[in-house]
CSV table of C-alpha atoms and ligand atoms in Angstrom, one decimal:
chain,number,residue,atom,x,y,z
A,14,UNK,CA,-122.8,21.5,125.4
A,15,UNK,CA,-119.6,19.6,125.8
A,16,UNK,CA,-119.3,16.4,123.8
A,17,UNK,CA,-120.3,13.5,126.0
A,18,UNK,CA,-117.2,11.3,126.4
A,19,UNK,CA,-116.0,8.6,128.7
A,20,UNK,CA,-112.6,9.0,130.3
A,21,UNK,CA,-109.9,7.1,128.2
A,22,UNK,CA,-109.3,4.6,131.0
A,23,UNK,CA,-113.0,3.6,130.9
A,24,UNK,CA,-112.9,3.2,127.1
A,25,UNK,CA,-109.8,1.0,127.5
A,26,UNK,CA,-111.6,-1.1,130.1
A,27,UNK,CA,-114.5,-1.6,127.6
A,28,UNK,CA,-112.0,-2.8,125.0
A,29,UNK,CA,-110.7,-5.4,127.5
A,30,UNK,CA,-114.2,-6.5,128.4
A,31,UNK,CA,-114.9,-7.0,124.7
A,32,UNK,CA,-112.3,-9.8,124.5
A,33,UNK,CA,-113.2,-11.3,127.9
A,34,UNK,CA,-117.0,-11.4,127.2
A,35,UNK,CA,-117.2,-12.8,123.7
A,36,UNK,CA,-115.3,-15.9,124.8
A,37,UNK,CA,-118.0,-16.6,127.4
A,38,UNK,CA,-120.9,-16.3,125.0
A,39,UNK,CA,-122.1,-19.9,124.6
A,40,UNK,CA,-123.4,-22.5,126.9
A,41,UNK,CA,-122.3,-25.3,124.6
A,42,UNK,CA,-118.5,-24.7,124.8
A,43,UNK,CA,-115.8,-22.8,126.8
A,44,UNK,CA,-114.2,-20.1,124.8
A,45,UNK,CA,-112.6,-21.2,121.6
A,46,UNK,CA,-111.5,-19.3,118.6
A,47,UNK,CA,-113.3,-15.9,118.2
A,48,UNK,CA,-113.8,-15.0,114.5
A,49,UNK,CA,-112.0,-11.7,113.6
A,50,UNK,CA,-115.3,-10.1,112.5
A,51,UNK,CA,-116.8,-10.6,116.0
A,52,UNK,CA,-113.8,-9.0,117.7
A,53,UNK,CA,-113.7,-6.2,115.3
A,54,UNK,CA,-117.4,-5.5,115.8
A,55,UNK,CA,-117.0,-5.4,119.6
A,56,UNK,CA,-114.0,-3.2,119.6
A,57,UNK,CA,-115.8,-0.8,117.2
A,58,UNK,CA,-118.7,-0.8,119.7
A,59,UNK,CA,-116.3,0.0,122.6
A,60,UNK,CA,-115.2,3.0,120.7
A,61,UNK,CA,-118.8,4.1,120.0
A,62,UNK,CA,-119.7,3.7,123.6
A,63,UNK,CA,-117.0,6.2,124.4
A,64,UNK,CA,-119.5,8.8,123.2
A,65,UNK,CA,-121.6,8.3,126.4
A,66,UNK,CA,-121.7,10.3,129.6
A,67,UNK,CA,-119.8,8.6,132.4
A,68,UNK,CA,-122.8,7.3,134.2
A,69,UNK,CA,-120.8,5.3,136.6
A,70,UNK,CA,-118.7,8.2,137.8
A,71,UNK,CA,-119.3,10.1,141.0
A,72,UNK,CA,-119.3,13.4,139.1
A,73,UNK,CA,-122.3,12.2,137.0
A,74,UNK,CA,-125.4,13.3,138.8
A,75,UNK,CA,-127.5,14.3,135.7
A,76,UNK,CA,-130.4,12.0,135.0
A,77,UNK,CA,-131.9,9.0,136.8
A,78,UNK,CA,-129.1,6.8,135.4
A,79,UNK,CA,-126.5,4.4,136.9
A,80,UNK,CA,-125.0,1.1,135.9
A,81,UNK,CA,-126.6,-2.0,137.5
A,82,UNK,CA,-125.2,-3.9,140.4
A,83,UNK,CA,-122.4,-6.4,139.4
A,84,UNK,CA,-124.6,-9.2,140.5
A,85,UNK,CA,-127.5,-8.0,138.3
A,86,UNK,CA,-125.1,-7.6,135.4
A,87,UNK,CA,-123.6,-11.1,135.8
A,88,UNK,CA,-126.9,-12.8,136.5
A,89,UNK,CA,-128.4,-11.2,133.4
A,90,UNK,CA,-125.5,-12.4,131.3
A,91,UNK,CA,-125.7,-15.8,132.8
A,92,UNK,CA,-129.4,-16.2,132.2
A,93,UNK,CA,-128.9,-14.8,128.7
A,94,UNK,CA,-126.9,-18.0,127.8
A,95,UNK,CA,-130.4,-19.6,127.8
A,96,UNK,CA,-132.5,-16.5,126.9
A,97,UNK,CA,-135.6,-17.6,128.7
A,98,UNK,CA,-139.0,-16.0,127.9
A,99,UNK,CA,-141.3,-15.3,130.8
A,100,UNK,CA,-144.4,-15.2,128.7
A,101,UNK,CA,-145.2,-18.8,129.6
A,102,UNK,CA,-143.8,-21.6,131.9
A,103,UNK,CA,-142.8,-23.3,128.7
A,104,UNK,CA,-140.4,-20.5,127.8
A,105,UNK,CA,-139.2,-19.6,131.2
A,106,UNK,CA,-139.8,-22.5,133.6
A,107,UNK,CA,-137.0,-21.4,136.0
A,108,UNK,CA,-137.1,-17.7,135.5
A,109,UNK,CA,-140.9,-17.4,135.8
A,110,UNK,CA,-140.6,-18.7,139.4
A,111,UNK,CA,-137.7,-16.4,140.1
A,112,UNK,CA,-139.9,-13.5,138.9
A,113,UNK,CA,-142.8,-14.6,141.2
A,114,UNK,CA,-140.4,-14.7,144.2
A,115,UNK,CA,-138.7,-11.3,143.4
A,116,UNK,CA,-142.1,-9.6,142.8
A,117,UNK,CA,-143.4,-11.1,146.1
A,118,UNK,CA,-140.5,-9.5,147.9
A,119,UNK,CA,-141.2,-6.1,146.4
A,120,UNK,CA,-144.9,-6.4,147.3
A,121,UNK,CA,-144.0,-7.3,150.9
A,122,UNK,CA,-141.6,-4.3,151.1
A,123,UNK,CA,-144.4,-2.0,150.0
A,124,UNK,CA,-146.8,-3.5,152.6
A,125,UNK,CA,-149.1,-5.6,150.4
A,126,UNK,CA,-150.4,-8.8,152.0
A,127,UNK,CA,-151.8,-10.5,148.9
A,128,UNK,CA,-151.2,-9.2,145.5
A,129,UNK,CA,-151.1,-9.9,141.8
A,130,UNK,CA,-148.1,-8.5,140.0
A,131,UNK,CA,-145.3,-9.1,137.5
A,132,UNK,CA,-142.3,-7.4,136.0
A,133,UNK,CA,-142.8,-5.2,133.0
A,134,UNK,CA,-140.5,-3.6,130.3
A,135,UNK,CA,-140.6,-0.3,132.2
A,136,UNK,CA,-142.4,2.0,134.5
A,137,UNK,CA,-144.4,3.3,131.6
A,138,UNK,CA,-145.7,-0.1,130.9
A,139,UNK,CA,-146.4,-0.8,134.5
A,140,UNK,CA,-148.5,2.4,134.6
A,141,UNK,CA,-150.2,1.4,131.4
A,142,UNK,CA,-151.4,-1.9,132.9
A,143,UNK,CA,-152.7,0.0,136.0
A,144,UNK,CA,-154.6,2.5,133.9
A,145,UNK,CA,-155.9,-0.3,131.6
A,146,UNK,CA,-157.3,-2.0,134.7
A,147,UNK,CA,-158.7,1.3,135.9
A,148,UNK,CA,-160.5,1.9,132.7
A,149,UNK,CA,-161.8,-1.7,132.5
A,150,UNK,CA,-163.3,-1.3,136.0
A,151,UNK,CA,-164.7,2.3,135.5
A,152,UNK,CA,-165.1,2.7,131.7
A,153,UNK,CA,-167.1,5.9,132.1
A,154,UNK,CA,-165.2,7.7,134.7
A,155,UNK,CA,-162.1,9.9,134.5
A,156,UNK,CA,-158.5,9.2,135.5
A,157,UNK,CA,-157.0,12.2,137.3
A,158,UNK,CA,-153.4,13.0,137.9
A,159,UNK,CA,-151.5,16.1,139.1
A,160,UNK,CA,-149.4,18.5,137.0
A,161,UNK,CA,-146.5,17.0,139.0
A,162,UNK,CA,-147.1,13.5,137.7
A,163,UNK,CA,-145.1,11.9,134.9
A,164,UNK,CA,-146.2,13.1,131.5
A,165,UNK,CA,-146.9,9.6,130.4
A,166,UNK,CA,-150.2,9.3,132.3
A,167,UNK,CA,-152.1,11.6,130.0
A,168,UNK,CA,-150.8,9.7,126.9
A,169,UNK,CA,-151.4,6.3,128.4
A,170,UNK,CA,-155.0,7.3,129.0
A,171,UNK,CA,-155.3,8.0,125.2
A,172,UNK,CA,-153.9,4.6,124.5
A,173,UNK,CA,-156.3,2.7,126.8
A,174,UNK,CA,-159.2,4.9,125.9
A,175,UNK,CA,-159.7,6.5,129.4
A,176,UNK,CA,-160.7,10.1,129.9
A,177,UNK,CA,-157.8,12.0,131.6
A,178,UNK,CA,-157.9,15.2,133.6
A,179,UNK,CA,-155.0,17.1,135.0
A,180,UNK,CA,-155.1,18.7,138.5
A,181,UNK,CA,-152.8,21.5,139.6
A,182,UNK,CA,-149.7,21.0,141.7
A,183,UNK,CA,-148.8,23.0,144.8
A,184,UNK,CA,-145.8,25.5,144.7
A,185,UNK,CA,-143.6,22.8,146.2
A,186,UNK,CA,-144.5,20.3,143.5
A,187,UNK,CA,-147.0,18.0,145.1
A,188,UNK,CA,-150.6,17.1,144.0
A,189,UNK,CA,-152.9,19.9,145.2
A,190,UNK,CA,-155.2,18.3,147.8
A,191,UNK,CA,-157.8,21.1,147.8
A,192,UNK,CA,-158.1,20.8,144.0
A,193,UNK,CA,-158.3,17.0,144.3
A,194,UNK,CA,-161.0,17.2,146.9
A,195,UNK,CA,-163.1,19.6,144.9
A,196,UNK,CA,-162.8,17.5,141.8
A,197,UNK,CA,-163.7,14.3,143.6
A,198,UNK,CA,-166.7,16.0,145.1
A,199,UNK,CA,-167.9,17.0,141.7
A,200,UNK,CA,-168.2,13.3,140.8
A,201,UNK,CA,-167.2,11.1,137.9
A,202,UNK,CA,-163.6,10.3,138.9
A,203,UNK,CA,-162.8,6.6,138.7
A,204,UNK,CA,-159.1,6.6,139.5
A,205,UNK,CA,-156.6,9.0,141.1
A,206,UNK,CA,-152.9,8.8,140.2
A,207,UNK,CA,-150.6,9.8,143.1
A,208,UNK,CA,-146.8,10.0,142.6
A,209,UNK,CA,-144.4,8.7,145.2
A,210,UNK,CA,-141.2,10.5,144.1
A,211,UNK,CA,-141.9,12.8,141.2
A,212,UNK,CA,-139.6,12.7,138.3
A,213,UNK,CA,-138.8,16.4,138.5
A,214,UNK,CA,-138.2,17.0,142.2
A,215,UNK,CA,-138.5,13.6,143.8
A,216,UNK,CA,-141.5,15.0,145.6
A,217,UNK,CA,-143.6,12.6,147.7
A,218,UNK,CA,-147.3,13.2,147.2
A,219,UNK,CA,-149.2,12.8,150.5
A,220,UNK,CA,-150.5,9.4,149.6
A,221,UNK,CA,-152.1,9.0,153.1
A,222,UNK,CA,-154.2,12.1,152.6
A,223,UNK,CA,-155.0,11.1,149.0
A,224,UNK,CA,-156.0,7.6,150.1
A,225,UNK,CA,-158.5,9.2,152.6
A,226,UNK,CA,-160.0,11.4,149.9
A,227,UNK,CA,-160.3,8.4,147.5
A,228,UNK,CA,-162.0,6.3,150.2
A,229,UNK,CA,-164.4,9.1,151.0
A,230,UNK,CA,-165.4,9.5,147.3
A,231,UNK,CA,-165.3,5.9,146.1
A,232,UNK,CA,-162.4,6.4,143.7
A,233,UNK,CA,-159.6,3.9,143.1
A,234,UNK,CA,-156.0,4.9,143.9
A,235,UNK,CA,-153.0,4.1,141.7
A,236,UNK,CA,-149.6,5.1,143.1
A,237,UNK,CA,-146.8,5.8,140.6
A,238,UNK,CA,-143.8,4.9,142.7
A,239,UNK,CA,-141.6,4.2,139.7
A,240,UNK,CA,-138.8,6.4,141.1
A,241,UNK,CA,-139.5,6.5,144.8
A,242,UNK,CA,-140.9,3.1,145.7
A,243,UNK,CA,-137.7,1.5,147.0
A,244,UNK,CA,-137.2,4.4,149.5
A,245,UNK,CA,-139.8,2.4,151.5
A,246,UNK,CA,-136.7,0.8,153.0
A,247,UNK,CA,-135.9,4.2,154.7
A,248,UNK,CA,-139.5,5.0,155.7
A,249,UNK,CA,-139.0,3.6,159.2
A,250,UNK,CA,-138.3,6.7,161.2
A,251,UNK,CA,-134.6,6.1,161.1
A,252,UNK,CA,-131.8,8.4,159.8
A,253,UNK,CA,-131.2,9.0,157.0
A,254,UNK,CA,-134.8,8.6,156.3
A,255,UNK,CA,-137.8,9.7,154.4
A,256,UNK,CA,-141.3,10.7,155.5
A,257,UNK,CA,-142.9,7.5,156.7
A,258,UNK,CA,-146.5,8.5,156.3
A,259,UNK,CA,-147.0,8.4,152.5
A,260,UNK,CA,-145.2,5.0,152.4
A,261,UNK,CA,-147.3,3.6,155.3
A,262,UNK,CA,-150.4,4.3,153.2
A,263,UNK,CA,-149.2,2.2,150.2
A,264,UNK,CA,-151.2,-0.9,151.3
A,265,UNK,CA,-154.3,1.2,150.7
A,266,UNK,CA,-153.4,1.8,147.0
A,267,UNK,CA,-155.3,-0.4,144.5
A,268,UNK,CA,-152.2,-0.6,142.3
A,269,UNK,CA,-148.5,0.5,142.5
A,270,UNK,CA,-145.9,0.9,139.8
A,271,UNK,CA,-142.3,0.6,140.8
A,272,UNK,CA,-139.1,0.5,138.7
A,273,UNK,CA,-136.3,-1.9,139.7
A,274,UNK,CA,-134.3,-0.4,136.8
A,275,UNK,CA,-134.2,2.9,138.6
A,276,UNK,CA,-133.5,2.3,142.3
A,277,UNK,CA,-133.4,-1.5,142.3
A,278,UNK,CA,-129.9,-1.7,140.8
A,279,UNK,CA,-131.2,-3.4,137.6
A,280,UNK,CA,-130.4,-3.0,133.9
A,281,UNK,CA,-133.1,-1.3,131.8
A,282,UNK,CA,-136.1,-3.5,130.9
A,283,UNK,CA,-137.2,-4.0,134.5
A,284,UNK,CA,-140.4,-2.3,135.7
A,285,UNK,CA,-143.0,-3.8,138.0
A,286,UNK,CA,-146.8,-3.5,138.4
A,287,UNK,CA,-148.6,-4.7,141.6
A,288,UNK,CA,-152.4,-4.9,142.2
A,289,UNK,CA,-153.7,-5.3,145.7
A,290,UNK,CA,-156.7,-7.4,144.6
A,291,UNK,CA,-155.6,-10.6,142.8
A,292,UNK,CA,-159.2,-10.7,141.4
A,293,UNK,CA,-158.2,-8.1,138.7
A,294,UNK,CA,-156.4,-11.1,137.1
A,295,UNK,CA,-159.8,-12.0,135.7
A,296,UNK,CA,-159.6,-8.9,133.4
A,297,UNK,CA,-156.6,-10.4,131.7
A,298,UNK,CA,-158.3,-13.7,130.8
A,299,UNK,CA,-157.4,-15.0,127.4
A,300,UNK,CA,-156.2,-18.2,125.8
A,301,UNK,CA,-153.0,-18.7,123.9
A,302,UNK,CA,-153.2,-21.9,121.7
A,303,UNK,CA,-149.5,-21.7,121.0
A,304,UNK,CA,-147.9,-21.5,124.4
A,305,UNK,CA,-150.0,-22.6,127.4
A,306,UNK,CA,-149.8,-26.3,127.4
A,307,UNK,CA,-147.0,-27.7,129.6
A,308,UNK,CA,-148.6,-26.7,132.9
A,309,UNK,CA,-151.9,-26.2,134.5
A,310,UNK,CA,-150.2,-23.6,136.8
A,311,UNK,CA,-151.0,-20.0,135.9
A,312,UNK,CA,-148.6,-18.8,133.2
A,313,UNK,CA,-147.2,-15.3,133.7
A,314,UNK,CA,-148.5,-14.3,130.3
A,315,UNK,CA,-152.0,-15.0,131.5
A,316,UNK,CA,-151.9,-12.0,133.8
A,317,UNK,CA,-149.7,-9.6,131.8
A,318,UNK,CA,-150.4,-7.5,128.7
A,319,UNK,CA,-147.0,-8.1,127.3
A,320,UNK,CA,-146.3,-11.5,125.7
A,321,UNK,CA,-142.5,-12.1,125.4
A,322,UNK,CA,-140.8,-10.8,128.5
A,323,UNK,CA,-137.1,-11.1,129.5
A,324,UNK,CA,-136.5,-14.1,131.8
A,325,UNK,CA,-133.0,-12.7,132.2
A,326,UNK,CA,-134.4,-9.5,133.8
A,327,UNK,CA,-136.2,-11.6,136.4
A,328,UNK,CA,-133.0,-13.7,137.0
A,329,UNK,CA,-131.0,-10.5,137.5
A,330,UNK,CA,-133.5,-9.0,139.9
A,331,UNK,CA,-133.8,-12.2,141.9
A,332,UNK,CA,-130.1,-12.7,142.2
A,333,UNK,CA,-129.6,-9.0,143.2
A,334,UNK,CA,-132.2,-9.3,145.9
A,335,UNK,CA,-130.5,-12.4,147.2
A,336,UNK,CA,-127.2,-10.6,147.5
A,337,UNK,CA,-128.6,-7.2,148.4
A,338,UNK,CA,-131.9,-7.9,150.2
A,339,UNK,CA,-134.8,-5.5,150.6
A,340,UNK,CA,-133.8,-4.4,154.1
A,341,UNK,CA,-132.3,-1.2,155.5
A,342,UNK,CA,-128.9,-3.0,155.8
A,343,UNK,CA,-129.2,-4.3,152.2
A,344,UNK,CA,-130.5,-2.2,149.4
A,345,UNK,CA,-131.5,0.4,152.1
A,346,UNK,CA,-127.8,1.0,152.5
A,347,UNK,CA,-127.5,2.2,148.8
A,348,UNK,CA,-130.6,4.4,149.2
A,349,UNK,CA,-129.4,5.8,152.5
A,350,UNK,CA,-126.1,6.9,150.9
A,351,UNK,CA,-128.1,8.6,148.1
A,352,UNK,CA,-130.5,10.2,150.5
A,353,UNK,CA,-127.7,11.4,152.8
A,354,UNK,CA,-125.9,13.0,149.9
A,355,UNK,CA,-129.0,14.9,148.8
A,356,UNK,CA,-129.8,16.2,152.3
A,357,UNK,CA,-126.2,17.3,152.7
A,358,UNK,CA,-126.1,19.0,149.3
A,359,UNK,CA,-129.4,20.8,149.9
A,360,UNK,CA,-128.1,22.0,153.3
A,361,UNK,CA,-124.9,23.3,151.9
A,362,UNK,CA,-126.7,25.1,149.0
A,363,UNK,CA,-129.1,26.8,151.4
A,364,UNK,CA,-126.2,28.4,153.3
A,365,UNK,CA,-124.4,29.4,150.0
A,366,UNK,CA,-124.5,33.1,149.1
A,367,UNK,CA,-126.2,33.8,145.8
A,368,UNK,CA,-127.8,30.4,145.4
A,369,UNK,CA,-131.3,29.0,146.4
A,370,UNK,CA,-132.7,25.5,146.4
A,371,UNK,CA,-136.1,24.6,144.9
A,372,UNK,CA,-137.8,23.5,148.1
A,373,UNK,CA,-136.5,20.8,150.4
A,374,UNK,CA,-135.7,17.4,148.8
A,375,UNK,CA,-138.0,14.5,149.9
A,376,UNK,CA,-135.7,11.9,148.3
A,377,UNK,CA,-132.3,12.2,146.5
A,378,UNK,CA,-133.1,14.8,143.9
A,379,UNK,CA,-131.9,18.4,144.5
A,380,UNK,CA,-132.7,21.4,142.4
A,381,UNK,CA,-131.1,24.8,142.7
A,382,UNK,CA,-130.6,28.1,141.0
A,383,UNK,CA,-129.0,31.5,141.2
A,384,UNK,CA,-130.7,34.1,143.3
A,385,UNK,CA,-132.0,36.3,140.5
A,386,UNK,CA,-135.2,38.5,140.4
A,387,UNK,CA,-136.7,37.2,137.1
A,388,UNK,CA,-137.4,33.9,135.5
A,389,UNK,CA,-135.4,34.8,132.4
A,390,UNK,CA,-132.4,35.8,134.5
A,391,UNK,CA,-132.6,32.6,136.5
A,392,UNK,CA,-132.7,30.6,133.2
A,393,UNK,CA,-129.8,32.4,131.6
A,394,UNK,CA,-127.6,31.8,134.7
A,395,UNK,CA,-128.6,28.1,134.8
A,396,UNK,CA,-127.7,27.7,131.1
A,397,UNK,CA,-124.3,29.3,131.6
A,398,UNK,CA,-123.6,27.4,134.8
A,399,UNK,CA,-124.6,24.1,133.2
A,400,UNK,CA,-122.0,24.6,130.5
A,401,UNK,CA,-119.3,25.7,132.9
A,402,UNK,CA,-120.0,22.7,135.2
A,403,UNK,CA,-119.8,20.4,132.1
A,404,UNK,CA,-116.5,21.9,131.1
A,405,UNK,CA,-115.2,21.2,134.6
A,406,UNK,CA,-116.3,17.5,134.4
A,407,UNK,CA,-119.6,17.9,136.4
A,408,UNK,CA,-122.7,16.3,134.8
A,409,UNK,CA,-125.9,17.8,136.2
A,410,UNK,CA,-129.3,18.2,134.5
A,411,UNK,CA,-131.7,21.1,133.8
A,412,UNK,CA,-135.3,21.4,134.8
A,413,UNK,CA,-137.9,23.9,133.7
A,414,UNK,CA,-140.3,25.0,136.5
A,415,UNK,CA,-143.1,27.4,136.9
A,416,UNK,CA,-141.7,30.8,138.0
A,417,UNK,CA,-144.2,30.7,140.9
A,418,UNK,CA,-142.5,27.6,142.3
A,419,UNK,CA,-139.3,29.6,142.9
A,420,UNK,CA,-140.9,32.9,143.7
A,421,UNK,CA,-139.4,35.0,140.9
A,422,UNK,CA,-141.0,37.5,138.6
A,423,UNK,CA,-142.7,35.5,135.7
A,424,UNK,CA,-141.2,37.4,132.8
A,425,UNK,CA,-141.1,34.1,130.9
A,426,UNK,CA,-143.4,31.1,131.0
A,427,UNK,CA,-140.8,28.9,132.8
A,428,UNK,CA,-137.6,29.2,134.7
A,429,UNK,CA,-134.7,26.8,134.1
A,430,UNK,CA,-133.0,25.5,137.2
A,431,UNK,CA,-130.1,23.0,137.8
A,432,UNK,CA,-131.1,19.5,138.9
A,433,UNK,CA,-128.9,16.9,140.5
A,434,UNK,CA,-130.0,13.2,140.9
A,435,UNK,CA,-127.7,11.9,143.7
A,436,UNK,CA,-128.7,8.3,143.3
A,437,UNK,CA,-125.3,6.7,144.0
A,438,UNK,CA,-123.9,6.4,147.5
A,439,UNK,CA,-120.5,7.8,146.2
A,440,UNK,CA,-122.3,11.1,145.7
A,441,UNK,CA,-121.9,11.7,149.4
A,442,UNK,CA,-118.2,12.4,148.9
A,443,UNK,CA,-119.0,14.7,146.0
A,444,UNK,CA,-121.0,17.3,147.9
A,445,UNK,CA,-118.0,19.4,149.0
A,446,UNK,CA,-116.2,19.3,145.7
A,447,UNK,CA,-119.5,20.3,143.9
A,448,UNK,CA,-120.1,23.2,146.3
A,449,UNK,CA,-116.5,24.3,145.7
A,450,UNK,CA,-117.1,24.1,141.9
A,451,UNK,CA,-120.2,26.2,142.2
A,452,UNK,CA,-118.4,28.7,144.4
A,453,UNK,CA,-115.7,28.9,141.7
A,454,UNK,CA,-118.1,29.6,138.8
B,8,LIG,C1,-139.3,7.1,135.3
B,8,LIG,C2,-140.7,7.4,135.7
B,8,LIG,C3,-141.7,6.8,134.9
B,8,LIG,C4,-141.5,6.2,133.6
B,8,LIG,O1,-140.8,5.0,133.8
B,8,LIG,P1,-139.9,4.3,132.7
B,8,LIG,O2,-139.3,3.1,133.4
B,8,LIG,O3,-138.9,5.3,132.3
B,8,LIG,O4,-140.8,3.9,131.6
B,8,LIG,C5,-143.0,7.0,135.3
B,8,LIG,N1,-143.3,7.7,136.5
B,8,LIG,C6,-142.3,8.2,137.3
B,8,LIG,C7,-142.7,8.9,138.5
B,8,LIG,C8,-141.0,8.1,136.9
B,8,LIG,O5,-140.0,8.6,137.6
């Protein structure tokens, strides 16, 4: 693998930012003398950050990573001059209200009328709160998720003490409905986890069909929309768009996890959990003799498992949504660019001699591989192509799939394919150059 390294001009920019930022770091004074040790530390950091992949660059389409929106970045830094804590209204009197407003906008985007919800450290923590509630409501019943779901669900069930069962996925990477129906009919399932935008392929589980099955069998439904949730803005039948049906069923979910730090243009540390029934707040009931005394209003910490939470994260999200609202013309514009890039890349790859795509992308993740007869040959080609692309300045990712998913002879347990996450609108302009790079390999 090539050494990750930022282009020199980006490292130079980090060095300039170091001097600009440190002078702004106090609310008690403007600038002033900066001790040499502070400058030295920041310039040393700029050098060390050079050993990153260039996440901002159009040629980076590896993991689910991109820098936050400038408004999010500035708002975060601004709020950080106070460093509010959204555990209680004492610690974050302003930012707790900003959090409530921003979370309300996300709930409305997903179609919830009423809701209980808050920001979390991550999608993992959002899912944890959902499955904690699931176990509290049905302590003796299983939580089931598909083999396509994020690996974290099985582990979270261990943490919250819930019994977890995995169901198979279909060859195109969605939760297998026939297997789900059979499992529900056998009884003992408390909660089904569906994924709206799987981490591997960006696949949309048929949430509408899963909601029907849950309703028929009296199971709760949790939707892990950590990656795909914001694509609700494109689920309106327009172009570029996404399949509206699974999104239209979201109001039927008992809980939804969504990650503003993935497609909501936020810095890390910003997940979100939403419950349809505000009554689940009763499960969180506790007292905190240290913190809940300045207000009779509900403190955020009274309906959250985490105590200290970043008020700056709430400020950043709130300001971003004010500048880039949750509409097709607002944040939808960013998602549309990403979605259009993925559709265009998949279309080009399908027509490219010697290459095949892994199914048709539902969102903005495209996976592809060389046309080879066996799993091991597909993997060997992907490893070599990955290295050659990296050497040419292209940052993609790898994904291991079941050989059955790509219809090759299973002479190995898995086949490695290439994976591109086209989550930046600038990726649209990269489709032809990437195809040319693949043709030149
Ligand atoms: C990213 C992701 C998670 C985990 O979220 P983090 O914010 O990384 O903790 C869970 N589920 C899905 C579908 C994801 O894409």
